[in-house]
Amino acid sequence: MLALLATGLVAGGCGSEEAEEAPTGDAAAPDAAQFPKPDGRSLEEIAGQEGTESDLVILPAGQVFHEGENRIGLGVFTIDRKPVADADIALYVAKPNKPAEGPFPAAVESLAVEAPFQSRSTSLDPDAAESVYTANIDLEGKGEWRILALVKDGDGFGFTAVPSAVVGAFPKVPAEGEDAPVIETLTEDDVGGDLAKIDTRQPPSTMHEANFAGVVGEKPIVLLFATPALCSSRVCGPVVDIAEQVKAERGDEAEFIMQEIYKDNEFDKGLREQVEAYNLPSEPWLFVIDSDGMISTAIEGAFSEGELNAALDEVTGS
């Protein structure tokens, strides 16, 4: 495990093993005071002095990191891939050969929705994700940031190395504070009412009423790139369900648009031009855009109803 910290394993895209069991609800991040301060130590020193090797596997749910504050999503499971949704975890980060920064406690966000909004795509998928851990971390400086997780274990801690974050590896992905690239998104009218052509969810979502290019800059927009039937991360179905539930409650405050990932909804045909316009290396992606066309919130991977509502509040003044 210490060797992983020394070599800095680089994160890849999230896979099906990152699905997690749903907690009873969202769980706030533990108090940072419960975890040791770095006190100028390296990640290796914190791991060696503060605990024993944990039997948990902790993997980032994304691979795009920008300079500044990043919301990092995490999947947490046992070595035999059983999901864990109730661990108290904090992250520590460091540039190679530099002192550690932290702790950054992680909250647990539930992906559960009310029964009327759960699609067959989600309910019939045994690997569909049901929760995600999130931590907000400042990453000041491009390049590799190595990550250590401490897991509260009674009066002590377990440690595990987390694959590195590489800041600036995907500079073309739109970031918060930038203008949203303008794309043409197909509507129900464009496909003669056959939503299966532009939506793999079962049943199709209701988020195909407006063309993005026709409404951007006029009203807030929730733009969700996802493919419920073809999603490698197994979180597309749940997050589309979440967006449907929030749309039912707040659809008069913003335009909700879902964009599929693959041409003709076939993996072998490659990415749709709208996905290429945003230079997305993974799915799903959420962009919440204000009425001036600027990206207010960008989230790679899974997000909760609470996170989407908070992002909407930012652009609607609610």
mmCIF file of C-alpha atoms in Angstrom:
data_model
loop_
_atom_site.group_PDB
_atom_site.id
_atom_site.type_symbol
_atom_site.label_atom_id
_atom_site.label_comp_id
_atom_site.label_asym_id
_atom_site.label_seq_id
_atom_site.Cartn_x
_atom_site.Cartn_y
_atom_site.Cartn_z
ATOM 1 C CA MET A 1 0.000 0.000 0.000
ATOM 2 C CA LEU A 2 2.812 2.414 0.796
ATOM 3 C CA ALA A 3 4.327 1.511 -2.555
ATOM 4 C CA LEU A 4 1.128 2.712 -4.243
ATOM 5 C CA LEU A 5 1.528 6.071 -2.547
ATOM 6 C CA ALA A 6 5.125 6.286 -3.681
ATOM 7 C CA THR A 7 4.372 5.476 -7.312
ATOM 8 C CA GLY A 8 1.093 7.414 -7.553
ATOM 9 C CA LEU A 9 -1.364 5.147 -9.348
ATOM 10 C CA VAL A 10 -3.254 7.295 -11.855
ATOM 11 C CA ALA A 11 -7.052 7.150 -11.873
ATOM 12 C CA GLY A 12 -8.984 5.852 -14.838
ATOM 13 C CA GLY A 13 -12.699 5.989 -15.621
ATOM 14 C CA CYS A 14 -15.168 4.476 -13.203
ATOM 15 C CA GLY A 15 -16.329 0.925 -13.880
ATOM 16 C CA SER A 16 -19.191 -1.320 -12.920
ATOM 17 C CA GLU A 17 -17.533 -2.379 -9.683
ATOM 18 C CA GLU A 18 -18.138 1.090 -8.260
ATOM 19 C CA ALA A 19 -21.838 0.508 -7.612
ATOM 20 C CA GLU A 20 -22.770 0.897 -3.987
ATOM 21 C CA GLU A 21 -25.616 -0.040 -1.674
ATOM 22 C CA ALA A 22 -27.992 2.775 -0.785
ATOM 23 C CA PRO A 23 -27.683 4.174 2.692
ATOM 24 C CA THR A 24 -30.809 5.038 4.642
ATOM 25 C CA GLY A 25 -30.219 8.614 3.484
ATOM 26 C CA ASP A 26 -27.521 11.206 2.945
ATOM 27 C CA ALA A 27 -24.837 11.272 5.640
ATOM 28 C CA ALA A 28 -23.007 14.490 6.434
ATOM 29 C CA ALA A 29 -19.235 14.472 6.312
ATOM 30 C CA PRO A 30 -17.614 13.568 9.636
ATOM 31 C CA ASP A 31 -15.976 16.320 11.665
ATOM 32 C CA ALA A 32 -12.470 17.024 10.407
ATOM 33 C CA ALA A 33 -11.360 17.284 14.032
ATOM 34 C CA GLN A 34 -11.835 13.504 14.339
ATOM 35 C CA PHE A 35 -8.880 13.007 11.989
ATOM 36 C CA PRO A 36 -5.190 13.809 12.588
ATOM 37 C CA LYS A 37 -3.619 16.974 11.228
ATOM 38 C CA PRO A 38 -0.816 16.510 8.687
ATOM 39 C CA ASP A 39 1.656 18.566 10.761
ATOM 40 C CA GLY A 40 4.117 18.723 7.885
ATOM 41 C CA ARG A 41 4.162 14.966 7.331
ATOM 42 C CA SER A 42 4.109 13.137 4.004
ATOM 43 C CA LEU A 43 1.263 10.816 3.031
ATOM 44 C CA GLU A 44 3.526 7.854 3.713
ATOM 45 C CA GLU A 45 4.292 9.129 7.206
ATOM 46 C CA ILE A 46 0.611 9.677 7.997
ATOM 47 C CA ALA A 47 -0.219 6.162 6.812
ATOM 48 C CA GLY A 48 2.607 4.582 8.759
ATOM 49 C CA GLN A 49 2.042 6.518 11.987
ATOM 50 C CA GLU A 50 -1.734 6.793 12.221
ATOM 51 C CA GLY A 51 -3.119 3.349 11.532
ATOM 52 C CA THR A 52 -3.067 -0.026 9.883
ATOM 53 C CA GLU A 53 -3.845 -1.000 6.334
ATOM 54 C CA SER A 54 -7.596 -0.889 5.661
ATOM 55 C CA ASP A 55 -9.453 -3.678 3.900
ATOM 56 C CA LEU A 56 -11.551 -1.107 1.998
ATOM 57 C CA VAL A 57 -11.017 -0.177 -1.648
ATOM 58 C CA ILE A 58 -11.627 3.502 -2.413
ATOM 59 C CA LEU A 59 -11.692 4.707 -6.021
ATOM 60 C CA PRO A 60 -12.398 8.113 -7.577
ATOM 61 C CA ALA A 61 -15.596 8.240 -9.627
ATOM 62 C CA GLY A 62 -14.060 10.652 -12.135
ATOM 63 C CA GLN A 63 -10.879 11.659 -13.875
ATOM 64 C CA VAL A 64 -11.224 15.370 -14.667
ATOM 65 C CA PHE A 65 -9.653 17.762 -12.149
ATOM 66 C CA HIS A 66 -9.144 21.518 -12.420
ATOM 67 C CA GLU A 67 -6.925 23.887 -10.458
ATOM 68 C CA GLY A 68 -8.752 25.116 -7.377
ATOM 69 C CA GLU A 69 -11.612 23.476 -5.515
ATOM 70 C CA ASN A 70 -12.720 20.091 -6.814
ATOM 71 C CA ARG A 71 -15.668 17.974 -5.781
ATOM 72 C CA ILE A 72 -14.271 14.460 -5.773
ATOM 73 C CA GLY A 73 -16.693 11.559 -5.966
ATOM 74 C CA LEU A 74 -15.629 8.205 -4.511
ATOM 75 C CA GLY A 75 -16.765 4.605 -4.618
ATOM 76 C CA VAL A 76 -16.062 2.628 -1.433
ATOM 77 C CA PHE A 77 -16.196 -1.172 -1.198
ATOM 78 C CA THR A 78 -14.638 -4.207 0.387
ATOM 79 C CA ILE A 79 -11.927 -6.215 -1.332
ATOM 80 C CA ASP A 80 -14.581 -8.629 -2.642
ATOM 81 C CA ARG A 81 -16.489 -5.721 -4.215
ATOM 82 C CA LYS A 82 -19.270 -5.411 -1.667
ATOM 83 C CA PRO A 83 -20.295 -1.750 -1.393
ATOM 84 C CA VAL A 84 -19.868 0.167 1.846
ATOM 85 C CA ALA A 85 -22.125 3.148 2.498
ATOM 86 C CA ASP A 86 -21.518 4.011 6.158
ATOM 87 C CA ALA A 87 -17.770 4.568 6.565
ATOM 88 C CA ASP A 88 -16.265 7.707 8.133
ATOM 89 C CA ILE A 89 -13.554 8.746 5.697
ATOM 90 C CA ALA A 90 -11.241 11.704 5.220
ATOM 91 C CA LEU A 91 -8.795 12.307 2.377
ATOM 92 C CA TYR A 92 -5.274 13.737 2.437
ATOM 93 C CA VAL A 93 -3.524 14.969 -0.707
ATOM 94 C CA ALA A 94 0.021 15.903 -1.655
ATOM 95 C CA LYS A 95 2.125 16.732 -4.658
ATOM 96 C CA PRO A 96 4.948 14.191 -5.119
ATOM 97 C CA ASN A 97 7.622 14.626 -2.419
ATOM 98 C CA LYS A 98 5.639 17.419 -0.727
ATOM 99 C CA PRO A 99 3.907 17.582 2.681
ATOM 100 C CA ALA A 100 0.326 16.403 2.900
ATOM 101 C CA GLU A 101 -2.735 18.649 3.039
ATOM 102 C CA GLY A 102 -5.994 17.761 4.770
ATOM 103 C CA PRO A 103 -7.985 16.222 6.250
ATOM 104 C CA PHE A 104 -10.899 16.548 3.799
ATOM 105 C CA PRO A 105 -13.884 14.594 5.210
ATOM 106 C CA ALA A 106 -16.222 12.810 2.782
ATOM 107 C CA ALA A 107 -20.014 12.933 2.914
ATOM 108 C CA VAL A 108 -22.272 10.131 1.666
ATOM 109 C CA GLU A 109 -24.846 11.118 -0.955
ATOM 110 C CA SER A 110 -27.792 8.816 -1.619
ATOM 111 C CA LEU A 111 -28.877 8.217 -5.222
ATOM 112 C CA ALA A 112 -32.301 6.956 -4.178
ATOM 113 C CA VAL A 113 -35.485 8.449 -5.656
ATOM 114 C CA GLU A 114 -39.172 8.088 -4.923
ATOM 115 C CA ALA A 115 -40.811 5.054 -6.518
ATOM 116 C CA PRO A 116 -42.623 6.914 -9.329
ATOM 117 C CA PHE A 117 -39.295 8.226 -10.650
ATOM 118 C CA GLN A 118 -37.272 5.014 -10.595
ATOM 119 C CA SER A 119 -36.930 3.738 -14.144
ATOM 120 C CA ARG A 120 -36.849 0.124 -15.261
ATOM 121 C CA SER A 121 -33.326 0.886 -16.485
ATOM 122 C CA THR A 122 -32.294 1.359 -12.850
ATOM 123 C CA SER A 123 -34.511 -1.126 -11.042
ATOM 124 C CA LEU A 124 -33.507 -4.010 -13.336
ATOM 125 C CA ASP A 125 -29.766 -3.245 -13.211
ATOM 126 C CA PRO A 126 -28.175 -5.208 -10.342
ATOM 127 C CA ASP A 127 -25.019 -3.086 -10.617
ATOM 128 C CA ALA A 128 -26.735 0.306 -10.593
ATOM 129 C CA ALA A 129 -25.021 2.671 -8.167
ATOM 130 C CA GLU A 130 -27.037 3.749 -5.153
ATOM 131 C CA SER A 131 -24.703 6.117 -3.287
ATOM 132 C CA VAL A 132 -21.523 8.120 -3.726
ATOM 133 C CA TYR A 133 -19.022 9.632 -1.277
ATOM 134 C CA THR A 134 -18.013 13.236 -1.977
ATOM 135 C CA ALA A 135 -15.219 15.440 -0.667
ATOM 136 C CA ASN A 136 -14.324 19.024 -1.587
ATOM 137 C CA ILE A 137 -10.581 19.486 -2.012
ATOM 138 C CA ASP A 138 -8.397 22.387 -3.133
ATOM 139 C CA LEU A 139 -5.826 21.289 -5.698
ATOM 140 C CA GLU A 140 -3.601 24.298 -6.310
ATOM 141 C CA GLY A 141 -1.206 23.434 -9.099
ATOM 142 C CA LYS A 142 -1.287 21.267 -12.202
ATOM 143 C CA GLY A 143 0.023 17.740 -12.394
ATOM 144 C CA GLU A 144 -0.272 14.713 -10.144
ATOM 145 C CA TRP A 145 -1.800 14.869 -6.681
ATOM 146 C CA ARG A 146 -1.449 11.694 -4.636
ATOM 147 C CA ILE A 147 -4.287 10.770 -2.319
ATOM 148 C CA LEU A 148 -4.498 8.874 0.965
ATOM 149 C CA ALA A 149 -7.737 7.947 2.737
ATOM 150 C CA LEU A 150 -8.013 7.424 6.467
ATOM 151 C CA VAL A 151 -11.013 5.377 7.572
ATOM 152 C CA LYS A 152 -12.270 5.746 11.157
ATOM 153 C CA ASP A 153 -12.118 2.346 12.848
ATOM 154 C CA GLY A 154 -13.241 2.577 16.457
ATOM 155 C CA ASP A 155 -10.600 4.586 18.284
ATOM 156 C CA GLY A 156 -8.095 4.162 15.465
ATOM 157 C CA PHE A 157 -7.772 4.441 11.717
ATOM 158 C CA GLY A 158 -7.234 2.294 8.694
ATOM 159 C CA PHE A 159 -5.476 3.716 5.662
ATOM 160 C CA THR A 160 -5.728 3.036 1.959
ATOM 161 C CA ALA A 161 -4.085 4.619 -1.071
ATOM 162 C CA VAL A 162 -6.474 6.186 -3.582
ATOM 163 C CA PRO A 163 -5.572 6.521 -7.280
ATOM 164 C CA SER A 164 -4.011 9.899 -8.012
ATOM 165 C CA ALA A 165 -5.803 12.977 -9.317
ATOM 166 C CA VAL A 166 -4.078 14.629 -12.270
ATOM 167 C CA VAL A 167 -4.941 18.305 -12.526
ATOM 168 C CA GLY A 168 -5.040 19.670 -16.052
ATOM 169 C CA ALA A 169 -5.093 16.333 -17.870
ATOM 170 C CA PHE A 170 -8.359 17.280 -19.624
ATOM 171 C CA PRO A 171 -8.115 21.039 -20.229
ATOM 172 C CA LYS A 172 -10.815 21.100 -22.910
ATOM 173 C CA VAL A 173 -13.621 19.906 -20.647
ATOM 174 C CA PRO A 174 -15.768 22.962 -19.828
ATOM 175 C CA ALA A 175 -15.302 24.184 -16.267
ATOM 176 C CA GLU A 176 -17.364 26.185 -13.820
ATOM 177 C CA GLY A 177 -17.235 29.896 -14.596
ATOM 178 C CA GLU A 178 -16.867 29.318 -18.353
ATOM 179 C CA ASP A 179 -19.489 29.841 -21.039
ATOM 180 C CA ALA A 180 -21.294 26.628 -21.913
ATOM 181 C CA PRO A 181 -20.532 25.420 -25.449
ATOM 182 C CA VAL A 182 -23.658 25.855 -27.552
ATOM 183 C CA ILE A 183 -24.942 22.583 -28.992
ATOM 184 C CA GLU A 184 -28.006 21.484 -30.923
ATOM 185 C CA THR A 185 -29.904 18.848 -28.938
ATOM 186 C CA LEU A 186 -32.668 16.843 -30.586
ATOM 187 C CA THR A 187 -36.194 17.184 -29.264
ATOM 188 C CA GLU A 188 -39.213 14.902 -29.290
ATOM 189 C CA ASP A 189 -40.488 16.727 -32.376
ATOM 190 C CA ASP A 190 -37.195 16.130 -34.216
ATOM 191 C CA VAL A 191 -37.633 12.355 -33.940
ATOM 192 C CA GLY A 192 -41.356 12.261 -34.631
ATOM 193 C CA GLY A 193 -42.153 11.331 -31.053
ATOM 194 C CA ASP A 194 -39.891 8.244 -31.134
ATOM 195 C CA LEU A 195 -37.838 9.075 -28.035
ATOM 196 C CA ALA A 196 -36.048 5.723 -28.161
ATOM 197 C CA LYS A 197 -33.881 7.263 -30.891
ATOM 198 C CA ILE A 198 -32.448 9.818 -28.469
ATOM 199 C CA ASP A 199 -32.948 8.223 -25.047
ATOM 200 C CA THR A 200 -31.969 4.725 -23.849
ATOM 201 C CA ARG A 201 -33.843 5.052 -20.549
ATOM 202 C CA GLN A 202 -36.860 2.790 -20.021
ATOM 203 C CA PRO A 203 -39.204 4.563 -20.110
ATOM 204 C CA PRO A 204 -37.585 7.516 -21.923
ATOM 205 C CA SER A 205 -37.075 10.640 -19.847
ATOM 206 C CA THR A 206 -39.148 13.794 -20.260
ATOM 207 C CA MET A 207 -36.050 15.934 -20.818
ATOM 208 C CA HIS A 208 -36.331 16.395 -24.587
ATOM 209 C CA GLU A 209 -38.737 19.295 -24.821
ATOM 210 C CA ALA A 210 -36.282 22.022 -25.860
ATOM 211 C CA ASN A 211 -33.194 22.380 -28.042
ATOM 212 C CA PHE A 212 -30.267 23.587 -25.923
ATOM 213 C CA ALA A 213 -29.203 26.084 -28.586
ATOM 214 C CA GLY A 214 -32.672 27.631 -28.525
ATOM 215 C CA VAL A 215 -32.828 28.309 -24.800
ATOM 216 C CA VAL A 216 -29.240 28.865 -23.624
ATOM 217 C CA GLY A 217 -28.736 32.432 -22.468
ATOM 218 C CA GLU A 218 -32.452 32.895 -21.890
ATOM 219 C CA LYS A 219 -33.122 30.748 -18.802
ATOM 220 C CA PRO A 220 -31.268 28.392 -16.434
ATOM 221 C CA ILE A 221 -30.562 24.936 -17.866
ATOM 222 C CA VAL A 222 -29.868 21.528 -16.379
ATOM 223 C CA LEU A 223 -27.870 19.718 -19.074
ATOM 224 C CA LEU A 224 -27.271 16.050 -18.342
ATOM 225 C CA PHE A 225 -25.035 13.866 -20.527
ATOM 226 C CA ALA A 226 -25.941 10.239 -19.788
ATOM 227 C CA THR A 227 -26.743 6.892 -21.365
ATOM 228 C CA PRO A 228 -28.815 4.726 -18.980
ATOM 229 C CA ALA A 229 -28.617 1.549 -21.062
ATOM 230 C CA LEU A 230 -24.935 1.758 -22.050
ATOM 231 C CA CYS A 231 -23.304 3.434 -19.046
ATOM 232 C CA SER A 232 -20.001 1.813 -18.055
ATOM 233 C CA SER A 233 -20.060 3.455 -14.623
ATOM 234 C CA ARG A 234 -23.592 2.194 -13.806
ATOM 235 C CA VAL A 235 -24.608 5.600 -12.491
ATOM 236 C CA CYS A 236 -26.351 7.049 -15.567
ATOM 237 C CA GLY A 237 -29.683 5.388 -14.798
ATOM 238 C CA PRO A 238 -29.803 6.622 -11.195
ATOM 239 C CA VAL A 239 -28.800 10.218 -12.003
ATOM 240 C CA VAL A 240 -31.343 10.489 -14.828
ATOM 241 C CA ASP A 241 -33.973 9.282 -12.346
ATOM 242 C CA ILE A 242 -32.810 11.985 -9.922
ATOM 243 C CA ALA A 243 -33.057 14.655 -12.620
ATOM 244 C CA GLU A 244 -36.568 13.458 -13.476
ATOM 245 C CA GLN A 245 -37.626 13.765 -9.841
ATOM 246 C CA VAL A 246 -36.173 17.263 -9.480
ATOM 247 C CA LYS A 247 -37.729 18.298 -12.809
ATOM 248 C CA ALA A 248 -41.135 17.197 -11.562
ATOM 249 C CA GLU A 249 -40.696 19.485 -8.561
ATOM 250 C CA ARG A 250 -38.865 22.422 -10.165
ATOM 251 C CA GLY A 251 -39.348 22.149 -13.905
ATOM 252 C CA ASP A 252 -40.774 25.653 -14.066
ATOM 253 C CA GLU A 253 -37.498 27.134 -12.806
ATOM 254 C CA ALA A 254 -35.126 25.759 -15.467
ATOM 255 C CA GLU A 255 -35.015 23.824 -18.708
ATOM 256 C CA PHE A 256 -34.028 20.170 -18.233
ATOM 257 C CA ILE A 257 -32.213 18.555 -21.164
ATOM 258 C CA MET A 258 -30.780 15.044 -21.375
ATOM 259 C CA GLN A 259 -28.203 14.234 -24.052
ATOM 260 C CA GLU A 260 -27.354 10.645 -24.990
ATOM 261 C CA ILE A 261 -23.714 9.659 -25.493
ATOM 262 C CA TYR A 262 -23.396 7.372 -28.534
ATOM 263 C CA LYS A 263 -24.490 7.828 -32.162
ATOM 264 C CA ASP A 264 -27.750 5.983 -32.804
ATOM 265 C CA ASN A 265 -27.397 4.722 -29.217
ATOM 266 C CA GLU A 266 -24.806 2.197 -30.386
ATOM 267 C CA PHE A 267 -21.440 2.052 -28.638
ATOM 268 C CA ASP A 268 -19.512 0.946 -31.751
ATOM 269 C CA LYS A 269 -20.606 4.022 -33.703
ATOM 270 C CA GLY A 270 -18.719 6.409 -31.449
ATOM 271 C CA LEU A 271 -19.663 9.560 -29.592
ATOM 272 C CA ARG A 272 -22.415 11.924 -30.619
ATOM 273 C CA GLU A 273 -21.223 15.322 -31.839
ATOM 274 C CA GLN A 274 -22.708 17.036 -28.777
ATOM 275 C CA VAL A 275 -20.511 14.939 -26.463
ATOM 276 C CA GLU A 276 -17.455 15.678 -28.589
ATOM 277 C CA ALA A 277 -18.243 19.396 -28.410
ATOM 278 C CA TYR A 278 -17.876 19.191 -24.623
ATOM 279 C CA ASN A 279 -14.752 16.965 -24.889
ATOM 280 C CA LEU A 280 -16.120 14.569 -22.281
ATOM 281 C CA PRO A 281 -13.905 11.550 -21.481
ATOM 282 C CA SER A 282 -16.515 9.819 -19.307
ATOM 283 C CA GLU A 283 -20.198 9.636 -18.459
ATOM 284 C CA PRO A 284 -22.401 10.864 -16.920
ATOM 285 C CA TRP A 285 -21.811 14.617 -16.668
ATOM 286 C CA LEU A 286 -24.067 17.288 -15.163
ATOM 287 C CA PHE A 287 -23.832 20.946 -16.155
ATOM 288 C CA VAL A 288 -26.089 23.500 -14.473
ATOM 289 C CA ILE A 289 -26.018 26.709 -16.490
ATOM 290 C CA ASP A 290 -27.271 30.154 -15.505
ATOM 291 C CA SER A 291 -29.510 32.419 -17.556
ATOM 292 C CA ASP A 292 -26.448 34.139 -19.062
ATOM 293 C CA GLY A 293 -25.145 30.848 -20.467
ATOM 294 C CA MET A 294 -22.342 30.408 -17.908
ATOM 295 C CA ILE A 295 -21.611 27.064 -16.247
ATOM 296 C CA SER A 296 -22.384 27.404 -12.552
ATOM 297 C CA THR A 297 -21.947 23.755 -11.559
ATOM 298 C CA ALA A 298 -20.180 20.879 -13.320
ATOM 299 C CA ILE A 299 -20.217 17.369 -11.837
ATOM 300 C CA GLU A 300 -18.575 14.284 -13.293
ATOM 301 C CA GLY A 301 -20.207 11.016 -12.268
ATOM 302 C CA ALA A 302 -22.908 10.435 -9.689
ATOM 303 C CA PHE A 303 -24.746 13.200 -7.828
ATOM 304 C CA SER A 304 -27.623 13.262 -5.381
ATOM 305 C CA GLU A 305 -30.986 15.009 -5.438
ATOM 306 C CA GLY A 306 -29.674 17.360 -2.768
ATOM 307 C CA GLU A 307 -26.651 18.280 -4.863
ATOM 308 C CA LEU A 308 -28.791 18.974 -7.926
ATOM 309 C CA ASN A 309 -31.206 21.099 -5.897
ATOM 310 C CA ALA A 310 -28.302 23.080 -4.437
ATOM 311 C CA ALA A 311 -26.903 23.661 -7.926
ATOM 312 C CA LEU A 312 -30.319 24.856 -9.101
ATOM 313 C CA ASP A 313 -30.554 27.222 -6.157
ATOM 314 C CA GLU A 314 -27.330 28.859 -7.344
ATOM 315 C CA VAL A 315 -28.787 29.776 -10.733
ATOM 316 C CA THR A 316 -32.377 30.486 -9.737
ATOM 317 C CA GLY A 317 -31.869 32.439 -6.516
ATOM 318 C CA SER A 318 -34.129 30.003 -4.670
#
